[in-house]
CSV table of C-alpha atoms in Angstrom, one decimal:
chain,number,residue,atom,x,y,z
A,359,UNK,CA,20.9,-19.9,114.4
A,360,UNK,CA,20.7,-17.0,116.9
A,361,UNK,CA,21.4,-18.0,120.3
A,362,UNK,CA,20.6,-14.6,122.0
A,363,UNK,CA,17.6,-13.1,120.5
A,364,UNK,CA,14.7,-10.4,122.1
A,365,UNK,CA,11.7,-10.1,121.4
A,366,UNK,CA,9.6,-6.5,121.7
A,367,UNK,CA,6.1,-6.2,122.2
A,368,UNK,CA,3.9,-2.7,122.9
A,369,UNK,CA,0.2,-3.1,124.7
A,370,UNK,CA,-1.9,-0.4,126.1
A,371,UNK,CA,-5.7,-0.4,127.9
A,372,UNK,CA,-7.6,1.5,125.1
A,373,UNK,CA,-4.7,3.9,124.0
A,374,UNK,CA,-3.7,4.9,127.6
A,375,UNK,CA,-1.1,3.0,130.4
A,376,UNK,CA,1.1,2.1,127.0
A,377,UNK,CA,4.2,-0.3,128.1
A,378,UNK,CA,7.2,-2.1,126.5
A,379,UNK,CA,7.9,-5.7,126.9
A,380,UNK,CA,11.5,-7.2,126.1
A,381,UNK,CA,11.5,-10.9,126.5
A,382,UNK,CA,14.7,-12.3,126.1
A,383,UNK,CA,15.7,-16.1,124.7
A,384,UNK,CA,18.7,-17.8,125.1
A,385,UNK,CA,19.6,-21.2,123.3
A,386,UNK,CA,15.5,-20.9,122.4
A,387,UNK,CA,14.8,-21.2,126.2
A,388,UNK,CA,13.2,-17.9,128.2
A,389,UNK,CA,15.8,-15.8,130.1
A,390,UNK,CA,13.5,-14.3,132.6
A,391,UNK,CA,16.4,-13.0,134.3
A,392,UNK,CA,16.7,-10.4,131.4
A,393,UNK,CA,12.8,-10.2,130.9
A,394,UNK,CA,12.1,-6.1,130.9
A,395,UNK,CA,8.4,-4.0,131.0
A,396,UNK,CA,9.4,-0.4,130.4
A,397,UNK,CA,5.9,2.0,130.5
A,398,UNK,CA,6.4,4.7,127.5
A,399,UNK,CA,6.9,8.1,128.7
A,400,UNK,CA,5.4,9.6,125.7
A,401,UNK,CA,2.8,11.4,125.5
A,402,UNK,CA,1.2,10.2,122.4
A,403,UNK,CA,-1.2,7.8,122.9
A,404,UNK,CA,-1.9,4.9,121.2
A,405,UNK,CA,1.5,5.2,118.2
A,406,UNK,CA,2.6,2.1,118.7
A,407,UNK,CA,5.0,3.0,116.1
A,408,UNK,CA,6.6,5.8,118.6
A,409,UNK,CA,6.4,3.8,121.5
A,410,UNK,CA,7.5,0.5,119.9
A,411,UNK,CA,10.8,3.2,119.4
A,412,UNK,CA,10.7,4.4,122.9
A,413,UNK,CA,11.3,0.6,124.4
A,414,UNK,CA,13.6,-0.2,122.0
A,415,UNK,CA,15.7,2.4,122.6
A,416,UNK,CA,15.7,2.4,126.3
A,417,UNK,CA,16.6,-1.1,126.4
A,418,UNK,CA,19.5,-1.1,124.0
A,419,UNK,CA,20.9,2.1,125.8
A,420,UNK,CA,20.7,0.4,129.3
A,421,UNK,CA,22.1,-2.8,127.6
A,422,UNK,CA,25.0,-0.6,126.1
A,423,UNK,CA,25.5,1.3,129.6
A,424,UNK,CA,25.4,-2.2,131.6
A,425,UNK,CA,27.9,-3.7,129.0
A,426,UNK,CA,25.8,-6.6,128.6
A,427,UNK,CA,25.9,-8.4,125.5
A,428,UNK,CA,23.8,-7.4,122.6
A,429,UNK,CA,21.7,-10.2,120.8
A,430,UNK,CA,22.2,-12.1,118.0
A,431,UNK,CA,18.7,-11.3,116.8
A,432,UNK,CA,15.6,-8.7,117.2
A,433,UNK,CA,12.4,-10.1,116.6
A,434,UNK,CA,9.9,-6.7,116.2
A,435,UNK,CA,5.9,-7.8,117.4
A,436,UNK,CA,4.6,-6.6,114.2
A,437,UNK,CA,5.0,-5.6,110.4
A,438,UNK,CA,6.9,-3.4,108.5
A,439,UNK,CA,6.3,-0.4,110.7
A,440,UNK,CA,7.3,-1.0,114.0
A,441,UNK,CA,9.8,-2.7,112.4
A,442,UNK,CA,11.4,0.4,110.9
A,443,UNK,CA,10.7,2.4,113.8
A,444,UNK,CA,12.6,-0.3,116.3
A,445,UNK,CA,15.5,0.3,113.3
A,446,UNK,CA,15.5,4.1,113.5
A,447,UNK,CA,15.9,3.3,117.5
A,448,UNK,CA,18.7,1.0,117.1
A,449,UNK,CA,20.5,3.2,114.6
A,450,UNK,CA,20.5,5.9,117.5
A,451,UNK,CA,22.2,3.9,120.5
A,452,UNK,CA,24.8,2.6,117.4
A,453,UNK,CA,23.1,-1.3,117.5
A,454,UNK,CA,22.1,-1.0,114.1
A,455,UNK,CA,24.4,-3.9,113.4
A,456,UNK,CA,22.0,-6.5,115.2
A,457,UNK,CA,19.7,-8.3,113.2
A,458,UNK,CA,16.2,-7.4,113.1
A,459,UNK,CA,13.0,-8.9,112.0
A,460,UNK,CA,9.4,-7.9,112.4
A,461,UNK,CA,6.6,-10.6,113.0
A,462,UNK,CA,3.3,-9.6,111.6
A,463,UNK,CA,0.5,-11.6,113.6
A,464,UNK,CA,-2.7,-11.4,110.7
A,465,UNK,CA,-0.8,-13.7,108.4
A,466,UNK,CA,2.3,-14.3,110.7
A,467,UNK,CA,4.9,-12.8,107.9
A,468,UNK,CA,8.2,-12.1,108.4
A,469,UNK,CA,9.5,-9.2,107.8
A,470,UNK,CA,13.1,-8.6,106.8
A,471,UNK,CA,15.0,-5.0,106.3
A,472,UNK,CA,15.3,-4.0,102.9
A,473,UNK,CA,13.4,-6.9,101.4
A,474,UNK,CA,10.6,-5.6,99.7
A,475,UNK,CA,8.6,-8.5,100.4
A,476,UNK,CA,7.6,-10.5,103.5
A,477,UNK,CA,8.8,-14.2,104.0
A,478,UNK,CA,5.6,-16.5,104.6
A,479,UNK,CA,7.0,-19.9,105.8
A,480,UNK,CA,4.6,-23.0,106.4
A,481,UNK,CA,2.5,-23.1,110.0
A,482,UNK,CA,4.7,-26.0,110.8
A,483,UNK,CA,8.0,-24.5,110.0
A,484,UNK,CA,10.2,-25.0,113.1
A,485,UNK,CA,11.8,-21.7,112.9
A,486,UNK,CA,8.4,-19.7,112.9
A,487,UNK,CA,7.4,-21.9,115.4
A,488,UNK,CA,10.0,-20.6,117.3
A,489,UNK,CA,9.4,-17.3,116.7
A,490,UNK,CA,5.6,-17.0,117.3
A,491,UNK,CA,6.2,-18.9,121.2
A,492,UNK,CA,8.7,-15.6,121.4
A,493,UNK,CA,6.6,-13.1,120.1
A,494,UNK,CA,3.6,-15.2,122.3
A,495,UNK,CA,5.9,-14.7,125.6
A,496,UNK,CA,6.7,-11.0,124.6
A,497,UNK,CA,2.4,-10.5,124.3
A,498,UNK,CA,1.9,-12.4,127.4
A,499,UNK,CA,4.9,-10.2,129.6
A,500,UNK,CA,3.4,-6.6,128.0
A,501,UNK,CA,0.0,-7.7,129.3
């Protein structure tokens, strides 16, 4: 079980004010201590791939620079493409290491790094119960 895990979400007004959220979960309790919004610099509107990047990078690079502790676990608002763009970012500040997953919210499938397939587990499944109130807490934070 990871004990340190964060959670990224991206959320914009109509394609415009686009920001970040990192919610961080400790022993599957919030850390609002370590709660971030970051607004994306970019200039590229509504990608929520590239901006999903942009917040993920910044907050591993300040997390690097602070020498805080990495988490145990990444847990991506979203499918297979933020997901990989949230890996290209990690790959950059030299995280790559850290677990990631992406949470798709149609179906709520899991998605896992080079498995072709998403996991679907059971709406009562304790572990995605755990990590829907996450992705839930990232959502709310971004907005």
């Amino acid at each position: 079980m990871p004990r340190l895990m964060v959670c990224f979400d991206v959320s914009h007004i109509q394609g415009a004010e686009t920001v970040a959220s990192a919610v961080v979960f400790e022993n599957a309790e919030p850390r609002r201590s370590d709660y971030r919004h970051m607004r994306i610099r970019g200039d590229w509107g509504n990608d929520d791939f590239r901006s999903m990047a942009e917040g993920v990078g910044r907050w591993f690079h300040r997390r690097v620079q602070e020498g805080k502790p990495l988490p145990d676990m990444v847990l991506i608002d979203g499918g297979k493409g933020q997901l990989n763009a949230a890996l290209a970012a990690m790959a950059e500040q030299d995280v790559a290491r850290v677990a990631a997953v992406g949470l798709a919210k149609r179906l709520e499938e899991i998605y896992v790094p080079g498995r072709p397939a998403p996991i679907v587990l059971d709406d009562d499944d304790p572990g995605l119960l755990l990590l829907r109130r996450i992705r839930d807490e990232a959502h709310r934070f971004a907005i």
